[in-house]
Tab-separated table of C-alpha atoms and ligand atoms in Angstrom:
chain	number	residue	atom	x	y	z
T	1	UNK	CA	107.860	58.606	69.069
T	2	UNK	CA	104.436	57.771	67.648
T	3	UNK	CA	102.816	60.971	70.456
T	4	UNK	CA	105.420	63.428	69.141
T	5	UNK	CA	104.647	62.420	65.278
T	6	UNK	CA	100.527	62.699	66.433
T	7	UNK	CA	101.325	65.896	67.937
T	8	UNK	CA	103.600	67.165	65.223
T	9	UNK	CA	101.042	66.184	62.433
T	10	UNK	CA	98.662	68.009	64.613
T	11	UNK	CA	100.391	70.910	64.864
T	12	UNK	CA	101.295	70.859	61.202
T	13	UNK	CA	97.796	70.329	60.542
T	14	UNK	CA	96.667	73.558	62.069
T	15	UNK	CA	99.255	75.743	60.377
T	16	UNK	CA	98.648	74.754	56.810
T	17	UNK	CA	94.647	75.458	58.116
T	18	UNK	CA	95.490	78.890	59.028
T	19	UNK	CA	98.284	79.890	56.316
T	20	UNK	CA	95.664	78.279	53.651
T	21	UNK	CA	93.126	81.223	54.503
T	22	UNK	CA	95.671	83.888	53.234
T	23	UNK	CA	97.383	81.790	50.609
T	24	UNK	CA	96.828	79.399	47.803
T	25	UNK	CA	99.051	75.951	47.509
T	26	UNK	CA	100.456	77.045	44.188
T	27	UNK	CA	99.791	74.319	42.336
T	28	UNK	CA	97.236	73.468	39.195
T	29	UNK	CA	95.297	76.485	38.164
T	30	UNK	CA	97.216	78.349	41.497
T	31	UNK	CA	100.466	77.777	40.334
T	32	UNK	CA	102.852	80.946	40.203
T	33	UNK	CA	106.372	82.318	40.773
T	34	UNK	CA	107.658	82.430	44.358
T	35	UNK	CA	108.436	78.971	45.196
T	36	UNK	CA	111.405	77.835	44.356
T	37	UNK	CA	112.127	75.109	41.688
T	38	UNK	CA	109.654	73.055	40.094
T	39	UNK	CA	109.530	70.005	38.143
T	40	UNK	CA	106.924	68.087	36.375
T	41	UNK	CA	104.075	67.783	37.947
T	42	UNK	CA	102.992	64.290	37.268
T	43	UNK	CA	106.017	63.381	38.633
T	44	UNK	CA	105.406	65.228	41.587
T	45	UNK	CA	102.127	63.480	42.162
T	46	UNK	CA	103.922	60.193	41.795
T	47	UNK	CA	106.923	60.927	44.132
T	48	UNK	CA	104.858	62.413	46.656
T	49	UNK	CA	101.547	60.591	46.767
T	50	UNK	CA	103.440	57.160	46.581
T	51	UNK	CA	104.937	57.108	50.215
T	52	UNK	CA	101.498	56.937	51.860
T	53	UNK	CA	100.937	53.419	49.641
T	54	UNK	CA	104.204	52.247	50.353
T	55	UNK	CA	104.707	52.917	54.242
T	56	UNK	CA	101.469	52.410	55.407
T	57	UNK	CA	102.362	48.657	53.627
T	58	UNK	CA	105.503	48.493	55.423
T	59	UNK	CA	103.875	49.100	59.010
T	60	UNK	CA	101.375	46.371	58.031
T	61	UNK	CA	104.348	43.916	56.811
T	62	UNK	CA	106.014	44.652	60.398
T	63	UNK	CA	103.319	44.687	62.255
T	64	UNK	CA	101.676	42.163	64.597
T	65	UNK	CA	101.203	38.751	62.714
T	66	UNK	CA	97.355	37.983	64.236
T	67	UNK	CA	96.334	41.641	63.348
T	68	UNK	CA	97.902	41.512	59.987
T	69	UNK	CA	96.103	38.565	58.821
T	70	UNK	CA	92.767	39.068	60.305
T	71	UNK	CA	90.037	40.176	58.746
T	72	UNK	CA	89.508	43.384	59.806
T	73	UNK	CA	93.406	44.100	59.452
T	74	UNK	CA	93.115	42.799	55.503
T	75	UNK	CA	90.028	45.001	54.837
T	76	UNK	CA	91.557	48.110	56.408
T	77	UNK	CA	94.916	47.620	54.008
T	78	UNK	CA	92.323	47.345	50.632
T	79	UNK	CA	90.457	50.275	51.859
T	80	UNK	CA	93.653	52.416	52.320
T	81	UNK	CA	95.415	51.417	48.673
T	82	UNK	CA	92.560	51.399	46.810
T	83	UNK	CA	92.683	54.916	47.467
T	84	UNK	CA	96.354	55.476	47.652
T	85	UNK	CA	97.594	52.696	44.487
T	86	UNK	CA	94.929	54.651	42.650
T	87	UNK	CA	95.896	58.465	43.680
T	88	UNK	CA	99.545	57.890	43.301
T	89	UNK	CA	100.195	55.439	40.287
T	90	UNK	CA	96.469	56.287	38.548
T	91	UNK	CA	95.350	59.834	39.239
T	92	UNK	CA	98.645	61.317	37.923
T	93	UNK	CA	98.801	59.597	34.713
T	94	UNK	CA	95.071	60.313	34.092
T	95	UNK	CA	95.285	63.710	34.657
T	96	UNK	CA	95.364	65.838	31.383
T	97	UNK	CA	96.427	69.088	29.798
T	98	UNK	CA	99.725	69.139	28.622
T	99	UNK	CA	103.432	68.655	30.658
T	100	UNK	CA	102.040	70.900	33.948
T	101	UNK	CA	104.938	71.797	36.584
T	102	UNK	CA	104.577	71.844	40.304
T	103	UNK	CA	106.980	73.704	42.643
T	104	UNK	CA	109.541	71.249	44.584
T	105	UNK	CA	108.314	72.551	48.132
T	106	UNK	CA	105.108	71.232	47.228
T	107	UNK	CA	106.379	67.820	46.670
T	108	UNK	CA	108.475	67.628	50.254
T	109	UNK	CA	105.568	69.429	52.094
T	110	UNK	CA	102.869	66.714	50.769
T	111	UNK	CA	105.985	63.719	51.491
T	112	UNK	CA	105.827	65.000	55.036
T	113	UNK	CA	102.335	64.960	55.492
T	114	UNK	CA	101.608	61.525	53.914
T	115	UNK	CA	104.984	59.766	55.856
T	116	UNK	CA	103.434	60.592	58.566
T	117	UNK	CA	99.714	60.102	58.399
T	118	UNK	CA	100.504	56.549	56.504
T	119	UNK	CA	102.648	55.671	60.036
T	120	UNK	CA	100.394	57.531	62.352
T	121	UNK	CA	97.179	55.110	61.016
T	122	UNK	CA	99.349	52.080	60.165
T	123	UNK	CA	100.867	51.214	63.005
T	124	UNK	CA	98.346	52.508	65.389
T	125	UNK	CA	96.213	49.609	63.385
T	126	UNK	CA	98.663	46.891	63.218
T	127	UNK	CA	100.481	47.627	66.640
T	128	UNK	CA	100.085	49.973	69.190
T	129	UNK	CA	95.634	50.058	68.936
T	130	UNK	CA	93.500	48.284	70.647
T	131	UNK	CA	93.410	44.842	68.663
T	132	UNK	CA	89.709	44.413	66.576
T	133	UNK	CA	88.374	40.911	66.151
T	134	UNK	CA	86.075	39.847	63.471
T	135	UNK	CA	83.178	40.779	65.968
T	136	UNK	CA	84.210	44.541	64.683
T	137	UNK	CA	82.958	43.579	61.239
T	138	UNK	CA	79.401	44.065	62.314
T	139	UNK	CA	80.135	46.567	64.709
T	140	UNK	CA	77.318	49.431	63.511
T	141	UNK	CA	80.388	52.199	63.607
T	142	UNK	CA	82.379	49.984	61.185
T	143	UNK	CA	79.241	49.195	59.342
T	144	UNK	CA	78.389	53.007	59.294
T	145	UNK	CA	82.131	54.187	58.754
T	146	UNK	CA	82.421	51.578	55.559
T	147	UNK	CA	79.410	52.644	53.697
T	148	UNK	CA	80.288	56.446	54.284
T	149	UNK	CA	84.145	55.517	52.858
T	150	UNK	CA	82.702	53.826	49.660
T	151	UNK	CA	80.469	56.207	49.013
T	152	UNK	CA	82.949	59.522	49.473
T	153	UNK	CA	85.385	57.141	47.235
T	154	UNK	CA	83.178	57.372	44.230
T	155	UNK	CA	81.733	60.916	44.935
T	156	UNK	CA	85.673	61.752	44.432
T	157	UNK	CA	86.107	59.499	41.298
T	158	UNK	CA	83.172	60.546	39.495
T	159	UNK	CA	84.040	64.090	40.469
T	160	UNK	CA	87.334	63.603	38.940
T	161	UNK	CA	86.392	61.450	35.478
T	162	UNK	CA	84.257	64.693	34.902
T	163	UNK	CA	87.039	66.762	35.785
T	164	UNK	CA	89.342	64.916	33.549
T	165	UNK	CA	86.863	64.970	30.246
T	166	UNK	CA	86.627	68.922	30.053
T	167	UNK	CA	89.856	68.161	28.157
T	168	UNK	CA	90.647	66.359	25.047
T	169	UNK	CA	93.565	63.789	25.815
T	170	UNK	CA	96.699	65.393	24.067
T	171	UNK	CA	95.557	68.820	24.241
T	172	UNK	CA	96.779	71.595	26.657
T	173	UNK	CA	95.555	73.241	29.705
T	174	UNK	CA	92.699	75.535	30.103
T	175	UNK	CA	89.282	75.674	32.243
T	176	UNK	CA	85.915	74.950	31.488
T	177	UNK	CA	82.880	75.197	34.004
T	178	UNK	CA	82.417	71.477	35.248
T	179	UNK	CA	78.852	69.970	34.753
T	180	UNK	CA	77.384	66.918	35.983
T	181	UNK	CA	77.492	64.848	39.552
T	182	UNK	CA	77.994	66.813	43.310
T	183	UNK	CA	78.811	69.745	40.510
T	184	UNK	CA	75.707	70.721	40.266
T	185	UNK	CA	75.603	71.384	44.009
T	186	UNK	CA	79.380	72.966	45.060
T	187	UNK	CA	82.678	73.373	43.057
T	188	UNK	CA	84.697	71.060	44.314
T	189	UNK	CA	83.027	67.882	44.750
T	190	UNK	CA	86.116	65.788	44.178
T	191	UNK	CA	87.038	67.680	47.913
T	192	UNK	CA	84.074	66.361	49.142
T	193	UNK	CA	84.366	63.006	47.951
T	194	UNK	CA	88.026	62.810	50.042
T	195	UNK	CA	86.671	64.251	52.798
T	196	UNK	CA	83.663	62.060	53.351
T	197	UNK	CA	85.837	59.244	52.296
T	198	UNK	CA	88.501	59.879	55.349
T	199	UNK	CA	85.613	60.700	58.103
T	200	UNK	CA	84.624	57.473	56.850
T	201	UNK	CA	88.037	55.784	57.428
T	202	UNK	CA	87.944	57.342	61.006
T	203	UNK	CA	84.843	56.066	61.702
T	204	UNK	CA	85.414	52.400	60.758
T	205	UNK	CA	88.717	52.670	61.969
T	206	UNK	CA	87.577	54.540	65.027
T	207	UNK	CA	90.894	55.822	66.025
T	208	UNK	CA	92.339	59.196	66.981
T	209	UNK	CA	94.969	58.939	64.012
T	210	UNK	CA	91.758	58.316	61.219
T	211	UNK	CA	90.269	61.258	62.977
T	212	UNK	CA	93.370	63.536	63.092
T	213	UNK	CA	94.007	62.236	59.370
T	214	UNK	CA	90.070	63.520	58.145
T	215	UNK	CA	90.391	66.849	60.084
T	216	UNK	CA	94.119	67.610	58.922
T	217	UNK	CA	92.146	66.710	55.134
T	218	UNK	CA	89.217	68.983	55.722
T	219	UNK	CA	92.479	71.598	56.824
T	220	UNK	CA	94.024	71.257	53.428
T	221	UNK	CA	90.937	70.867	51.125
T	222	UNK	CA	88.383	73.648	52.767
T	223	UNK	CA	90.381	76.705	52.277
T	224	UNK	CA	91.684	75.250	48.543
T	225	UNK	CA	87.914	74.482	47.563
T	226	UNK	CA	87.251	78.283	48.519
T	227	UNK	CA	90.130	79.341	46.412
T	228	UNK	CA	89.020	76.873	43.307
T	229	UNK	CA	85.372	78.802	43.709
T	230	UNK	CA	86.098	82.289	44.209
T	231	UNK	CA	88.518	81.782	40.956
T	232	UNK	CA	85.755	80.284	39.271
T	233	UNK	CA	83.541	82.851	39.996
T	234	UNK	CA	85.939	85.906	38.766
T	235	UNK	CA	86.873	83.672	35.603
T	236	UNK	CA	83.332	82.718	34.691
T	237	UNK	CA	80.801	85.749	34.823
T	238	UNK	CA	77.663	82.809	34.148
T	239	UNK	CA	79.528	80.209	36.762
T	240	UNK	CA	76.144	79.366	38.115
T	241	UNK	CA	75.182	81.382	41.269
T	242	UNK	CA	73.886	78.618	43.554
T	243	UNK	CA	76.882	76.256	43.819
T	244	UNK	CA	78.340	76.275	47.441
T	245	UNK	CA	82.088	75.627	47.613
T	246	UNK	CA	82.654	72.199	49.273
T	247	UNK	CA	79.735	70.945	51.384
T	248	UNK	CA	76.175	70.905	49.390
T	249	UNK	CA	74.068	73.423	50.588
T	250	UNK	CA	76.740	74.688	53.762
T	251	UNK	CA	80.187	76.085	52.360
C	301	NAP	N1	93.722	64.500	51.491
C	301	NAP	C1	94.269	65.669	51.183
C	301	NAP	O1	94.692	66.409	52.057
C	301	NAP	C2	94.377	66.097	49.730
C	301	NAP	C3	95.081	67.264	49.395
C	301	NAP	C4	95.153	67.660	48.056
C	301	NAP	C5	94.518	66.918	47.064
C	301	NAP	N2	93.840	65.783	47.410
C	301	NAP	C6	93.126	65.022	46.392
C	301	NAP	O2	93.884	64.932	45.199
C	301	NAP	C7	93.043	65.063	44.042
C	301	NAP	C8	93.571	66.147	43.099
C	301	NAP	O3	93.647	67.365	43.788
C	301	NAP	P1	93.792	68.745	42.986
C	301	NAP	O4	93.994	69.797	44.034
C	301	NAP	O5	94.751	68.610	41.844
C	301	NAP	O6	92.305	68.838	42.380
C	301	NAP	P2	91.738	69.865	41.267
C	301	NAP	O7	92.356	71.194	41.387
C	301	NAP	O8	90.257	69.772	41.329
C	301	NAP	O9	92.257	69.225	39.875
C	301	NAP	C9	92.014	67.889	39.539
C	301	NAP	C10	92.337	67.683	38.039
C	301	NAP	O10	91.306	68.264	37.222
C	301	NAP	C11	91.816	69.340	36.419
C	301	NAP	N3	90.784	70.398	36.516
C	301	NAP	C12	90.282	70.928	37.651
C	301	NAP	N4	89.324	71.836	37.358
C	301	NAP	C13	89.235	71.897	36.013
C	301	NAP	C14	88.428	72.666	35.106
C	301	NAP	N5	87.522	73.537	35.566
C	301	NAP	N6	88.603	72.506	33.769
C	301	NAP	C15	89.528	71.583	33.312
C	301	NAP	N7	90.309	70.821	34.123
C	301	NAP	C16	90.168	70.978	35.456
C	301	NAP	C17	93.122	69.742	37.068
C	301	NAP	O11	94.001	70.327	36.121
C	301	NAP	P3	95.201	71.323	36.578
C	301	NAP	O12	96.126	70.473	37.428
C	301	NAP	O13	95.776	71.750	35.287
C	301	NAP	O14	94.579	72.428	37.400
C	301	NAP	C18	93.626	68.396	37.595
C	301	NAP	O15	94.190	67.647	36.548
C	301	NAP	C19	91.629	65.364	44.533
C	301	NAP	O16	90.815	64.219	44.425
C	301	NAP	C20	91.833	65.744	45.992
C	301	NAP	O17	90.731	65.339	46.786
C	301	NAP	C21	93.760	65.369	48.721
């Protein structure tokens, strides 16, 4: 079961990758008619963020008891929910401008994807991966993999707060060029942030799931950081010239 998820994630993966070059997840400043029912869209980030919290806990609470309580099995459960408590019971409720709707298909798509990645890393740490003893602590990949994780963590959360403050609390939608941070360098450095944060993951994790997890993130985020800056760019005649996309410098 857990090869045909891998594979199926995979595969799923490399469609959204090649769908997202012709069209735009319609949601946020891309949302538009065409895809069925919607509903509110902080709700939406709630109901479909929260299963990659909540099952990548469950594979932990039935997973092997010595990898569960070791060390490296407790840090690995932190790292995941600090991003995942945060992005689905924080991010949605901190988000602002006005009662926003998301489309429905949205919501199951993203369910899918995060079921799945939470089980495909989860259990592959706390039961069917090779076991990692404390001696993995100061293993120079985890070392390397844990500093690159905490630092694409609060690339994405300053990216964000400065993302969040171009509106007043209370007040509706609307756009503003973002200034400040990885800004300064490419449009979407909240993108960024996630994706150096999951490469991170993979490499402290080192397992094919972390890896298949980062690449299936750089799938979804690369072509939608392209879409956020071309839009800028038509929307903003002085969006400044110089900013790359998603990687400083590169795209
Ligand atoms: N791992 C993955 O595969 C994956 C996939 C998708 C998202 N994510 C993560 O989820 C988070 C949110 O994603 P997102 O696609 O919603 O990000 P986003 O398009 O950058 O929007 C983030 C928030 O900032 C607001 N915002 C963005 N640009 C703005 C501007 N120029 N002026 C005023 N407000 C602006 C948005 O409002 P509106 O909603 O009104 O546009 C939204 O509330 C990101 O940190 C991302 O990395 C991860």
């Amino acid at each position: 079961m857990y090869r045909l998820i891998f594979w199926a994630f995979a595969a799923y993966a490399t469609i959204a990758f090649v769908s997202l070059q012709f069209v735009s997840a319609p949601y946020g400043r891309h949302l538009r008619e065409g895809w069925g029912p919607k509903i509110n869209a902080t709700l939406g980030w709630v109901i479909m963020e929260a299963p990659a919290s909540l099952v990548f806990f469950a594979c932990w609470l039935t997973g092997e008891p010595t990898r569960r309580f070791s060390a490296t099995g407790l840090i690995f459960q932190v790292l995941w929910q600090t991003h995942y408590v945060y992005r689905s019971f924080v991010f949605p409720f901190r988000r602002r401008g006005g009662q926003r709707e998301m489309p429905i298909s949205i919501v199951l798509m993203a369910i899918l994807f995060n079921l799945a990645n939470a089980y495909l890393n989860a259990s592959w740490l706390y039961t069917l991966g090779p076991e990692r003893a404390a001696t993995w602590l100061a293993d120079p990949c985890f070392l390397a993999g844990i500093t690159i994780f905490a630092a694409g963590w609060w690339i994405n959360q300053q990216s964000d707060q400065i993302l969040f403050n171009l509106r007043k609390p209370g007040t509706e939608g609307g756009y503003r060029i973002p200034h400040g941070g990885l800004f300064r360098w490419v449009s979407c450095p909240n993108y960024f942030g996630e994706l150096v944060e999951w490469f991170g993951w993979a490499l402290c994790t080192f397992s094919p799931a972390g890896l298949a997890f980062a690449l299936a993130s750089a799938a979804n985020l690369v072509p939608r950081a392209r879409s956020h800056h071309r839009w800028y760019r038509e929307t903003f005649p002085d969006y400044p010239p110089e900013r790359k996309a998603i990687v400083p410098l590169v795209l």
